[in-house]
Coordinates of C-alpha atoms and ligand atoms in Angstrom, one line a residue:
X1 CA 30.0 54.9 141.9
X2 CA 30.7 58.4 143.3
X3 CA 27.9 60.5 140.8
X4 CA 30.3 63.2 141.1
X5 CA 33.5 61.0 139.7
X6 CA 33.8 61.3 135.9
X7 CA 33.7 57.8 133.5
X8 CA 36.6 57.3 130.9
X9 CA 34.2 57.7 128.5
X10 CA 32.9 61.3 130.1
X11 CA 36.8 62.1 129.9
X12 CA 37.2 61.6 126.1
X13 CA 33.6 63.1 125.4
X14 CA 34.9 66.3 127.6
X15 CA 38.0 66.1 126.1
X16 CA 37.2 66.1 122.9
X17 CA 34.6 68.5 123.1
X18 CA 37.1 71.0 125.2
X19 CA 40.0 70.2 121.9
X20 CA 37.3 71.4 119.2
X21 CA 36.9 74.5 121.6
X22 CA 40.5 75.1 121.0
X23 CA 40.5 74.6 117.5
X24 CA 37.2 77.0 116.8
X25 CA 39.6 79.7 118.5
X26 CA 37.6 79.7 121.6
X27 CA 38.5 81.4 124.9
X28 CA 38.6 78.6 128.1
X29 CA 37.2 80.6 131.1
X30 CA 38.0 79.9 134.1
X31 CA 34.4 77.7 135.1
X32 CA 35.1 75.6 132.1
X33 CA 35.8 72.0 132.5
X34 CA 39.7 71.5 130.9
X35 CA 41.5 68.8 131.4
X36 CA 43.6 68.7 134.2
X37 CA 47.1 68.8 132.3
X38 CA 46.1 72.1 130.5
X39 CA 45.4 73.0 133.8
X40 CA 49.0 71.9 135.2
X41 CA 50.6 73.2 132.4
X42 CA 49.2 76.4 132.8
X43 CA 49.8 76.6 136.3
X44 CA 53.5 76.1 135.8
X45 CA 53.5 78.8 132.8
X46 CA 51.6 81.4 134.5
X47 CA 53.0 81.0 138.1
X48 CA 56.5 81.1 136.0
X49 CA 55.6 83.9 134.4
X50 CA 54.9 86.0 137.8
X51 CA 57.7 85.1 139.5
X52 CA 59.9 86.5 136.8
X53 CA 57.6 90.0 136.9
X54 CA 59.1 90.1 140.6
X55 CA 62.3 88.7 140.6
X56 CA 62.7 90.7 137.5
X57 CA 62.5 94.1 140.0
X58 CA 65.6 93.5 141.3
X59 CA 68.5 94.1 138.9
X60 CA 66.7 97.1 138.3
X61 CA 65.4 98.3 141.7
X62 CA 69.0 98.3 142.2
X63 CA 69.7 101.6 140.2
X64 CA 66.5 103.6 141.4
X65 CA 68.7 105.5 143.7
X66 CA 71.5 105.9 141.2
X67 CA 69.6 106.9 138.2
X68 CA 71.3 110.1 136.6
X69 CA 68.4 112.5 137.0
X70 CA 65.2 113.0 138.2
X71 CA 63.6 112.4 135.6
X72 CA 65.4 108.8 135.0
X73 CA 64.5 107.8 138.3
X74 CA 60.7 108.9 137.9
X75 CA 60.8 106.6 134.8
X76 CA 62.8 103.6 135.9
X77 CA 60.7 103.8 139.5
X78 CA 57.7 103.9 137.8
X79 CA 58.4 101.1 135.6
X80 CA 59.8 98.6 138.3
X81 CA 56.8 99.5 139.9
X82 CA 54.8 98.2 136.8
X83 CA 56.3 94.9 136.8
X84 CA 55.1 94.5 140.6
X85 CA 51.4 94.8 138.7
X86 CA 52.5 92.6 136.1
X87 CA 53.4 90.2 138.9
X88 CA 50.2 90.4 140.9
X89 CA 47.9 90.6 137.7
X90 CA 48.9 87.2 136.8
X91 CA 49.5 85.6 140.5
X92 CA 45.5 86.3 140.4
X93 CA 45.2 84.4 136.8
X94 CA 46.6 81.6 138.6
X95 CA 43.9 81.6 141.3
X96 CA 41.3 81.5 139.2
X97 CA 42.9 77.8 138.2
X98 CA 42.5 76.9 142.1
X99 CA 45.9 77.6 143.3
X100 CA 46.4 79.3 146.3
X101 CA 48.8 82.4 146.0
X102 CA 50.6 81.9 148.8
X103 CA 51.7 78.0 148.0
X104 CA 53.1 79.8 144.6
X105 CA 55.2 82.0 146.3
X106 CA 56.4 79.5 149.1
X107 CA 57.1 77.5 145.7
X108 CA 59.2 80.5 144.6
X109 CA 60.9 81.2 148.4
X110 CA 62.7 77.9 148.8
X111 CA 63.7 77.3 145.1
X112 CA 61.5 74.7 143.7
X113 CA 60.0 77.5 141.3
X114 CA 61.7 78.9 138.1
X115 CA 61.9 82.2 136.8
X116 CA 63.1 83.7 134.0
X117 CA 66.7 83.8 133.2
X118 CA 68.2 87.3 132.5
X119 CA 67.3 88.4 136.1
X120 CA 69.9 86.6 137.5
X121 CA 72.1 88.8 135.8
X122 CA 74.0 91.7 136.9
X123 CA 73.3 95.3 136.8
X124 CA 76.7 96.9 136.6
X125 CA 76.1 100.3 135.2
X126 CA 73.5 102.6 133.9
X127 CA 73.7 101.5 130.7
X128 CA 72.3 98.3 131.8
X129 CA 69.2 99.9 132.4
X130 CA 68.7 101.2 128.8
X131 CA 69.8 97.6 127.5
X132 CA 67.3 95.7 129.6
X133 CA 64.6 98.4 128.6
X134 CA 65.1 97.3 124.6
X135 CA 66.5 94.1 125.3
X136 CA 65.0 92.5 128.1
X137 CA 61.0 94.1 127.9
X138 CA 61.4 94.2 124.1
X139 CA 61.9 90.5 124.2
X140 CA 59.4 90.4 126.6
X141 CA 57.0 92.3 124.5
X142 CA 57.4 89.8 121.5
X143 CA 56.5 86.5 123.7
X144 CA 53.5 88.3 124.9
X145 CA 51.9 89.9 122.3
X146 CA 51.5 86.1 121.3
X147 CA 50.3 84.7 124.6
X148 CA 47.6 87.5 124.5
X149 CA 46.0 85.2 121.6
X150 CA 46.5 82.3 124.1
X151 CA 43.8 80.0 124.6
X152 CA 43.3 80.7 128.4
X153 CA 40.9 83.6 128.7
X154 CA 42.5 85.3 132.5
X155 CA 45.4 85.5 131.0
X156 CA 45.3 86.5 127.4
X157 CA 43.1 89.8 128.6
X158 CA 46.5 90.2 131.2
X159 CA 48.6 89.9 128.1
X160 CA 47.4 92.8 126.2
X161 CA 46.9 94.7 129.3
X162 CA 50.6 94.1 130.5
X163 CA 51.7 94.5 126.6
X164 CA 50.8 98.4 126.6
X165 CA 52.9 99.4 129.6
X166 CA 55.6 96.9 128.5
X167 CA 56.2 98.9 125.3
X168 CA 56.4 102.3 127.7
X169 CA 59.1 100.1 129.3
X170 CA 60.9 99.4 125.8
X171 CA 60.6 102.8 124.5
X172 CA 62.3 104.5 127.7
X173 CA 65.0 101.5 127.3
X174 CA 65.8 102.4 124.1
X175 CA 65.7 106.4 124.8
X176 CA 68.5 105.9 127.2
X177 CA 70.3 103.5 125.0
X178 CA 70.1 106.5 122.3
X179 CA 71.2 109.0 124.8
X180 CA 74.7 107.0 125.6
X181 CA 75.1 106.3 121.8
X182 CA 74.9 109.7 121.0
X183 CA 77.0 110.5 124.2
X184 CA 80.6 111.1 125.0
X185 CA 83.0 108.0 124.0
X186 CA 82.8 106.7 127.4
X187 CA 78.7 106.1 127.6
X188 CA 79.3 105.1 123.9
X189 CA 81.6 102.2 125.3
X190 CA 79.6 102.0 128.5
X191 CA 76.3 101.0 126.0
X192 CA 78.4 98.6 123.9
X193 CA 79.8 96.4 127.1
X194 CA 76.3 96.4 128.6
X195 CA 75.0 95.1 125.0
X196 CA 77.8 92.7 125.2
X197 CA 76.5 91.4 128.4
X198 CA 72.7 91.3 127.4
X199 CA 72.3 89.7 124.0
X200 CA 72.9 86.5 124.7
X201 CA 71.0 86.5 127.7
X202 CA 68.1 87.7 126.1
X203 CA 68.1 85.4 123.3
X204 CA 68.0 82.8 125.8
X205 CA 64.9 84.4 127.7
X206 CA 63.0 82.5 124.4
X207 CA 63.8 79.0 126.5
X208 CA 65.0 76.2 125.1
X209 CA 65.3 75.8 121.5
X210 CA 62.4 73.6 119.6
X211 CA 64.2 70.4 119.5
X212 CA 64.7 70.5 123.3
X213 CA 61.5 72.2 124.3
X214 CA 59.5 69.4 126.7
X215 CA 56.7 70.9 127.5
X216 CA 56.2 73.3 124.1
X217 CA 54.3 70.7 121.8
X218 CA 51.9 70.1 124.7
X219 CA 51.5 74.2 125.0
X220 CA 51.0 74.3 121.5
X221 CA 48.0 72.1 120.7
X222 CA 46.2 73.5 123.6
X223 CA 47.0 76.8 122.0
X224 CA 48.8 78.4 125.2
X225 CA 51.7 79.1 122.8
X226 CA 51.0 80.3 119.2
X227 CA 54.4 79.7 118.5
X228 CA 57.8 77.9 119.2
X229 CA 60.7 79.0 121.1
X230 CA 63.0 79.3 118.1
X231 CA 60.2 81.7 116.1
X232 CA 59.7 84.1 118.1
X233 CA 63.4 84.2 119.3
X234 CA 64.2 84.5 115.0
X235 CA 61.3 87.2 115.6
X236 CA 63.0 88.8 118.0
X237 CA 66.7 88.9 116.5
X238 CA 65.0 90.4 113.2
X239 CA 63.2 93.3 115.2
X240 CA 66.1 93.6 116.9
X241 CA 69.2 94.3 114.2
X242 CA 67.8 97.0 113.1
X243 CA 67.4 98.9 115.8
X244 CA 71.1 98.1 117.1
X245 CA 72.0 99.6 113.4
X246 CA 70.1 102.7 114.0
X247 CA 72.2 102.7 117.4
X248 CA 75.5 102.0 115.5
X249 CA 76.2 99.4 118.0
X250 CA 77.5 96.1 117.6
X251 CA 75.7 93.1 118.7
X252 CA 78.3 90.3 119.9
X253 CA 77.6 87.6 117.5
X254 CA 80.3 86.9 114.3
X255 CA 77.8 85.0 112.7
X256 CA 74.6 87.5 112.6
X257 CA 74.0 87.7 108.7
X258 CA 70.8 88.6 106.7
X259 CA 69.7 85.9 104.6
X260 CA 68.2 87.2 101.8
X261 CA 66.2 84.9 100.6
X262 CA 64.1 84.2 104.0
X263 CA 64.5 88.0 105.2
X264 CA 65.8 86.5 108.7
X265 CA 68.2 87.3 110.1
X266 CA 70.8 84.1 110.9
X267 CA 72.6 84.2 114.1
X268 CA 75.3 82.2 115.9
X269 CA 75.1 79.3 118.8
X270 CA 73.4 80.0 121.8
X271 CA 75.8 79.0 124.5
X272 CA 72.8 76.3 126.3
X273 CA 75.3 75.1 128.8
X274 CA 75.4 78.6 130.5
X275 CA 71.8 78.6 129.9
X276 CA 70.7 75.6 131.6
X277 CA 73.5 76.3 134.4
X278 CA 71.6 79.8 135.3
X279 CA 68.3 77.8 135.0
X280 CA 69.8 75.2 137.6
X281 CA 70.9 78.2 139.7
X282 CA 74.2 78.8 139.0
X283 CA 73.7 82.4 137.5
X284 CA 75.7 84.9 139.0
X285 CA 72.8 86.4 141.3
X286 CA 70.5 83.7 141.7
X287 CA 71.6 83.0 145.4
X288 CA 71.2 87.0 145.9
X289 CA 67.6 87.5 143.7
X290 CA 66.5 84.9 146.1
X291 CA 67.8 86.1 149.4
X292 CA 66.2 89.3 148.4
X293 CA 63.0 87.9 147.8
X294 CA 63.2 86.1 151.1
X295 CA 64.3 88.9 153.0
X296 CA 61.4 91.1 151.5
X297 CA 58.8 88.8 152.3
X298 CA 59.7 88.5 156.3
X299 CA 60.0 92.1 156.5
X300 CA 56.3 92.3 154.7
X301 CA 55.3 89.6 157.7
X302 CA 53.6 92.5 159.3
X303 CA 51.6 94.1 156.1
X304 CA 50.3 90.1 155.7
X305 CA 48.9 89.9 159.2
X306 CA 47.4 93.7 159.2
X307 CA 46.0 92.9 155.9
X308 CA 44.0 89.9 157.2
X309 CA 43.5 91.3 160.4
X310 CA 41.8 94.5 158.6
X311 CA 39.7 92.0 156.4
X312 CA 38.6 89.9 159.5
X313 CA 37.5 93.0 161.2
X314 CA 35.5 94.1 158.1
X315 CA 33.8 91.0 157.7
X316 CA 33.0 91.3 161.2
X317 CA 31.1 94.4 161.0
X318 CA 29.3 93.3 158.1
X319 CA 28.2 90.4 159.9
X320 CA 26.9 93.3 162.1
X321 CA 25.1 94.9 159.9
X322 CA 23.6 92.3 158.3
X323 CA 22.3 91.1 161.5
Ligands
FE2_1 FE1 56.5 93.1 133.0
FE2_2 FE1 58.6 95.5 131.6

């Protein structure tokens, strides 16, 4: 037998051993043996996860150029040009799993890859930009304060890294949001359609709910996800109310009530058919977010083959020197 080809009873030993890793709260590195499901799973997480940095740009790269004032579009460029790091910062997690970037990104290109959601979602007005600010980074910011305790080393420490700029992005959400409510009645009304619009949306950025969830139990004993879909969503809606109180705007949902007894607060049917119809690609921009994407990576053709034309030249004059 190949020395190099593992025996069943290697598997369970490494297995096992790699499971009471987990459970002692220990961080997986990226040299450590894992079984190759974690490794899967993670791949499919992670690659996810920058994909929907990047795609997530777009509804907002949309109003750079249309931001009110300077000031707004210093703020909103700088913060689309955060989630461009956010993207790269975990496309490199993923290599250190052994994936190659560029297969990701093919993956991404022609459509076999998912990313989040809420980006295929319009942008209709300024207001939008506030709302996605609290909405979209603030639920953003509860799923990843959690998966910067997950069990994968790379990309905890890009958690808590991504988490700090990711509340800049929330707080300057919210500012705006505050500067329509306290506004004339038109940005009042302006605020409340965009809310309209991206409440539901971003209480389905959570994914699917627990009972539906396929690959959350297997994410959950590995300790990649410290918890389900439907707590931090409860999270999220209880962080939330408040702050559309303090607002004094309505959230579009009959049945949002505080029960008193758990402190939660209860809200109304998520609408999954809509749900799993933007996650099949039937959103309203999913054809466009794509063809953006797609258009933006031939036009970068050139940076690609300057790129690895300045590396091969570099190598080649250290080969130089070193001779
Ligand atoms: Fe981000
Ligand atoms: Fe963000």
């Amino acid at each position: 037998m190949n020395p190099t080809t593992p025996t069943p009873a290697d598997d369970a030993s490494q297995l096992a051993a790699f499971e009471a890793r987990i459970a002692a709260g220990e961080s997986i590195e990226p040299k450590d043996w894992m079984p190759e499901r974690y490794r899967k799973q993670l791949t499919r997480m992670m690659s996810q996860h920058a994909h929907s940095e990047i795609v997530g740009m777009l509804p907002e790269g949309n109003w750079i150029t249309r931001a009110p004032s300077l000031r707004r579009k210093l703020s909103l460029l700088a913060k689309v040009q955060d989630e461009a790091g956010h993207g790269l910062y975990i496309y490199c997690g993923t290599e250190t799993l052994g994936v190659d970037r560029t297969e990701l990104v093919d993956q991404l290109l022609d459509g076999r890859a998912k990313y989040s959601s809420i980006f295929n979602y319009p942008t209709l007005t300024w207001a939008d930009i506030g709302v996605i600010g609290w909405l979209v980074d603030g639920a953003a910011i509860v799923n990843q304060t959690v998966l910067a305790k997950a069990s994968y080393g790379p990309y905890a420490r890009a958690m808590i890294r991504i988490c700090k700029e990711e509340n800049f992005h929330k707080r300057q959400g919210y500012e705006i949001c505050t500067v329509l409510a306290n506004g004339t009645p038109a940005q009042r009304e302006m605020l409340q359609d965009a809310v309209n619009r991206f409440w539901w949306p971003s209480l389905m950025m959570f994914g699917p709910s627990d009972t539906n969830s396929p690959n959350s139990a297997e994410l959950l004993k590995w300790r990649v996800k410290r918890k389900t879909n439907d707590e931090l969503r409860q999270r999220f809606v209880n962080l939330t109310v408040p702050q559309a109180v303090a607002l004094r705007i309505t959230l579009p949902d009959p049945d949002l009530r505080l029960n008193s007894a758990t402190g939660d607060w209860e809200f109304g049917e998520i609408d999954w058919s809509e749900f799993h119809a933007v996650v099949r690609g039937e959103g309203p921009c999913n054809r466009e977010r794509l063809e953006a994407r797609r258009t933006a990576h031939e036009d970068g053709a050139w940076v690609r083959a300057a790129a690895t034309a300045y590396a091969a030249k570099q190598q080649g004059n250290g080969a130089t020197v070193a001779a």
